[in-house]
PDB file of C-alpha atoms in Angstrom:
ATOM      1  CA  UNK A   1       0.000   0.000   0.000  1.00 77.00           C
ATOM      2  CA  UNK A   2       1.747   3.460  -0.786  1.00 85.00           C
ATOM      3  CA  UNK A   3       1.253   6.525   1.229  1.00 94.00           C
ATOM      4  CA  UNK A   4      -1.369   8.971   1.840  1.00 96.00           C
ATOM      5  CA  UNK A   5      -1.191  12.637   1.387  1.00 97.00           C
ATOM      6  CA  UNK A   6      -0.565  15.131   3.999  1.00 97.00           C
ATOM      7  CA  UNK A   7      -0.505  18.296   2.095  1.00 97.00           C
ATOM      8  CA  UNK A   8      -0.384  19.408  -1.207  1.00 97.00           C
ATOM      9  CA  UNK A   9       0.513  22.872  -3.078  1.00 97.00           C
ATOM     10  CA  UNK A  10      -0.707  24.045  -6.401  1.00 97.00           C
ATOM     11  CA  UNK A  11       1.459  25.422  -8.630  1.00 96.00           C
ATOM     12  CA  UNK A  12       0.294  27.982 -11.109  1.00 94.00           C
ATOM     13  CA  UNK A  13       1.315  25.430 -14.328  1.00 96.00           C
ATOM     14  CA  UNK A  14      -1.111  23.039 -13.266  1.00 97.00           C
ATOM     15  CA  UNK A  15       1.221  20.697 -10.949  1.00 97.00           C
ATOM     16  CA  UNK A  16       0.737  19.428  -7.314  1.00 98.00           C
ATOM     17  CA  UNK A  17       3.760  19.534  -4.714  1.00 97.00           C
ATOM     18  CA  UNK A  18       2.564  17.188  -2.848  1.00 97.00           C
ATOM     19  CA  UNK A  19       4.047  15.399   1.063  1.00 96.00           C
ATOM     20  CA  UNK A  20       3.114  12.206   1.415  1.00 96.00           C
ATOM     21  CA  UNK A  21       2.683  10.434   5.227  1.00 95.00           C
ATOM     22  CA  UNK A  22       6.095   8.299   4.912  1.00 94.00           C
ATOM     23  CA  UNK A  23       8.018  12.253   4.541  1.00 93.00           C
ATOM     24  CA  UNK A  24       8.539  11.667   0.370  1.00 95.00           C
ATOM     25  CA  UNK A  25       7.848  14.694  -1.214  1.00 96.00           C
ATOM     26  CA  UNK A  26       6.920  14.563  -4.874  1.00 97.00           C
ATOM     27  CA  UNK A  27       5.383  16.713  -8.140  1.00 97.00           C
ATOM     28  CA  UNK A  28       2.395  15.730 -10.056  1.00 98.00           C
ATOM     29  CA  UNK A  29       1.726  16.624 -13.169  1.00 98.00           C
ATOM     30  CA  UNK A  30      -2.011  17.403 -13.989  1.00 98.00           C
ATOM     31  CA  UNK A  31      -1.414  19.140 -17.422  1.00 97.00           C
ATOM     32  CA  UNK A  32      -2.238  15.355 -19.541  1.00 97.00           C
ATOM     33  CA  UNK A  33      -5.525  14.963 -17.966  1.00 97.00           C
ATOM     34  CA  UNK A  34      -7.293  18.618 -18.690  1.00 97.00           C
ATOM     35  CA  UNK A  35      -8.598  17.773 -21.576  1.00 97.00           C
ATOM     36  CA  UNK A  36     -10.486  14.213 -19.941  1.00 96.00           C
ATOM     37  CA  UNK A  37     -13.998  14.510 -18.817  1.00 95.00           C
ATOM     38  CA  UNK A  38     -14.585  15.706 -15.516  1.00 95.00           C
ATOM     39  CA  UNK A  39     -11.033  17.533 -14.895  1.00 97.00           C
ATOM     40  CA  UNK A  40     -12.079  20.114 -17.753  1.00 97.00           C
ATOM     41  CA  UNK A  41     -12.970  22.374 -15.283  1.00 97.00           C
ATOM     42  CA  UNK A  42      -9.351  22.086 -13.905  1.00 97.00           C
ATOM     43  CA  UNK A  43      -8.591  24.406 -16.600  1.00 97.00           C
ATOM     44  CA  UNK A  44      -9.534  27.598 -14.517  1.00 97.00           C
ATOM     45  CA  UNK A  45      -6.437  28.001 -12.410  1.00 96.00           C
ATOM     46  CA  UNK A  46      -8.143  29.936 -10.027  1.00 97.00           C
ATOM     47  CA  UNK A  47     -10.482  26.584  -9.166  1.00 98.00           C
ATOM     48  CA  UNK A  48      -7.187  24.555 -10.117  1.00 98.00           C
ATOM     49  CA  UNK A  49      -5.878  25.952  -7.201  1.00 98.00           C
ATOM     50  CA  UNK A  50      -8.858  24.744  -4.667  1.00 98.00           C
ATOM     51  CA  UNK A  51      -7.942  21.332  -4.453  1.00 98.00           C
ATOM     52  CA  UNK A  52      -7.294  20.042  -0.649  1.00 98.00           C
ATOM     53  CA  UNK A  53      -6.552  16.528   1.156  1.00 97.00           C
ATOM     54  CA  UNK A  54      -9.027  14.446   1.362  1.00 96.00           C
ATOM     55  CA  UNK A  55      -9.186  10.598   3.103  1.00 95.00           C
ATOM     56  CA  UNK A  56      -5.271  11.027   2.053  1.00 95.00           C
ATOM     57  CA  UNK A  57      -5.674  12.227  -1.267  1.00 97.00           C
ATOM     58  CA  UNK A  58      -6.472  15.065  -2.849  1.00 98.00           C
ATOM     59  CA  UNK A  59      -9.642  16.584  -4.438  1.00 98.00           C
ATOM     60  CA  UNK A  60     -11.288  19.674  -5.450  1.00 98.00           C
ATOM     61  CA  UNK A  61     -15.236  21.276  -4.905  1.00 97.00           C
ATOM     62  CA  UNK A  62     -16.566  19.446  -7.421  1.00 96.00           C
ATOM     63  CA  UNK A  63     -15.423  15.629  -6.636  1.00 94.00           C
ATOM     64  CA  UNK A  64     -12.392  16.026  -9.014  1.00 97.00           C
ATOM     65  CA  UNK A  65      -9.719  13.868  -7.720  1.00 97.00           C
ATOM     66  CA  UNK A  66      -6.932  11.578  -7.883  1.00 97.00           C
ATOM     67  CA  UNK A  67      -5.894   8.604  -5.821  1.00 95.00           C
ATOM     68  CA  UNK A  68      -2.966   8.239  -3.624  1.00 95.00           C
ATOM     69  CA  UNK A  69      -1.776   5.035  -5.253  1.00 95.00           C
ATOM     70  CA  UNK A  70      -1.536   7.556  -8.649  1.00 96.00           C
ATOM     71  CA  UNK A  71      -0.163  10.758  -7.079  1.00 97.00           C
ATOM     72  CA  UNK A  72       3.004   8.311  -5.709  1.00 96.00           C
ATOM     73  CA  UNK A  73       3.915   6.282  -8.438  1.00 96.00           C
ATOM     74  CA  UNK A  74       3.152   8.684 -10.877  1.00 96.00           C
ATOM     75  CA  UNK A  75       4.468  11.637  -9.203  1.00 97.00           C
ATOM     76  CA  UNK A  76       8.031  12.711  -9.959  1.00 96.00           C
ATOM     77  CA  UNK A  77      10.379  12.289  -6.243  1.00 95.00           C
ATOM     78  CA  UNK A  78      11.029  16.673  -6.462  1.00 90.00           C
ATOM     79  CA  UNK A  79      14.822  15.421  -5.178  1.00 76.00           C
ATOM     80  CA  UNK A  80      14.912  13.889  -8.549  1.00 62.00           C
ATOM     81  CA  UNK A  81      13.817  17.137 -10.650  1.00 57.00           C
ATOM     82  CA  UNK A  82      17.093  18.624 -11.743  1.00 56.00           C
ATOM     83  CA  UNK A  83      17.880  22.366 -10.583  1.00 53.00           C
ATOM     84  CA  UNK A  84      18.727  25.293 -12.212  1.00 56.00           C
ATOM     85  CA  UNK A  85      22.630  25.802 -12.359  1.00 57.00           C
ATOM     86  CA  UNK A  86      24.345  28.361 -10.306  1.00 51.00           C
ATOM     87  CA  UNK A  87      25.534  31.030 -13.127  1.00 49.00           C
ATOM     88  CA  UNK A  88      29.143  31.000 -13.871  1.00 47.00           C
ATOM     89  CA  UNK A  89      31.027  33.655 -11.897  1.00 47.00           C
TER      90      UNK A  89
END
């Protein structure tokens, strides 16, 4: 069984920072599933931006959501996501 959400962040290019119960910390990527039935109204950033833990996952208003099981093992580890470079002095 894989963790359940603690908290979660929006970003404003329709990702979720998300910290899962067992202290992993990764980034979700909602941007492929905008264009799929009910998460349409995702679109709206401002409603984007709504979404909240629930039973350790997360959901918006209007029963959008995703499970934990496909926040974790879809969900990028953010110590994996490669940083910007210090700019040569």
């Amino acid at each position: 069984m894989n963790p359940s959400v603690v908290s979660v962040q929006p970003t404003d290019d329709y990702k979720l920072i998300i910290s899962f119960d067992n202290s992993d910390m990764k980034l979700f990527d909602v941007s492929p599933y905008l264009d799929k039935g009910i998460f349409q109204e995702l679109k709206d950033v401002s409603y984007f931006k709504r979404v909240s833990v629930a039973f350790g996952s997360v959901e918006w208003p209007n029963e959008q959501d995703f499970s934990y099981d496909t926040l974790y093992l879809l969900g990028q580890n953010l110590t994996e996501i490669p940083q910007p470079q210090e700019a040569d002095r």
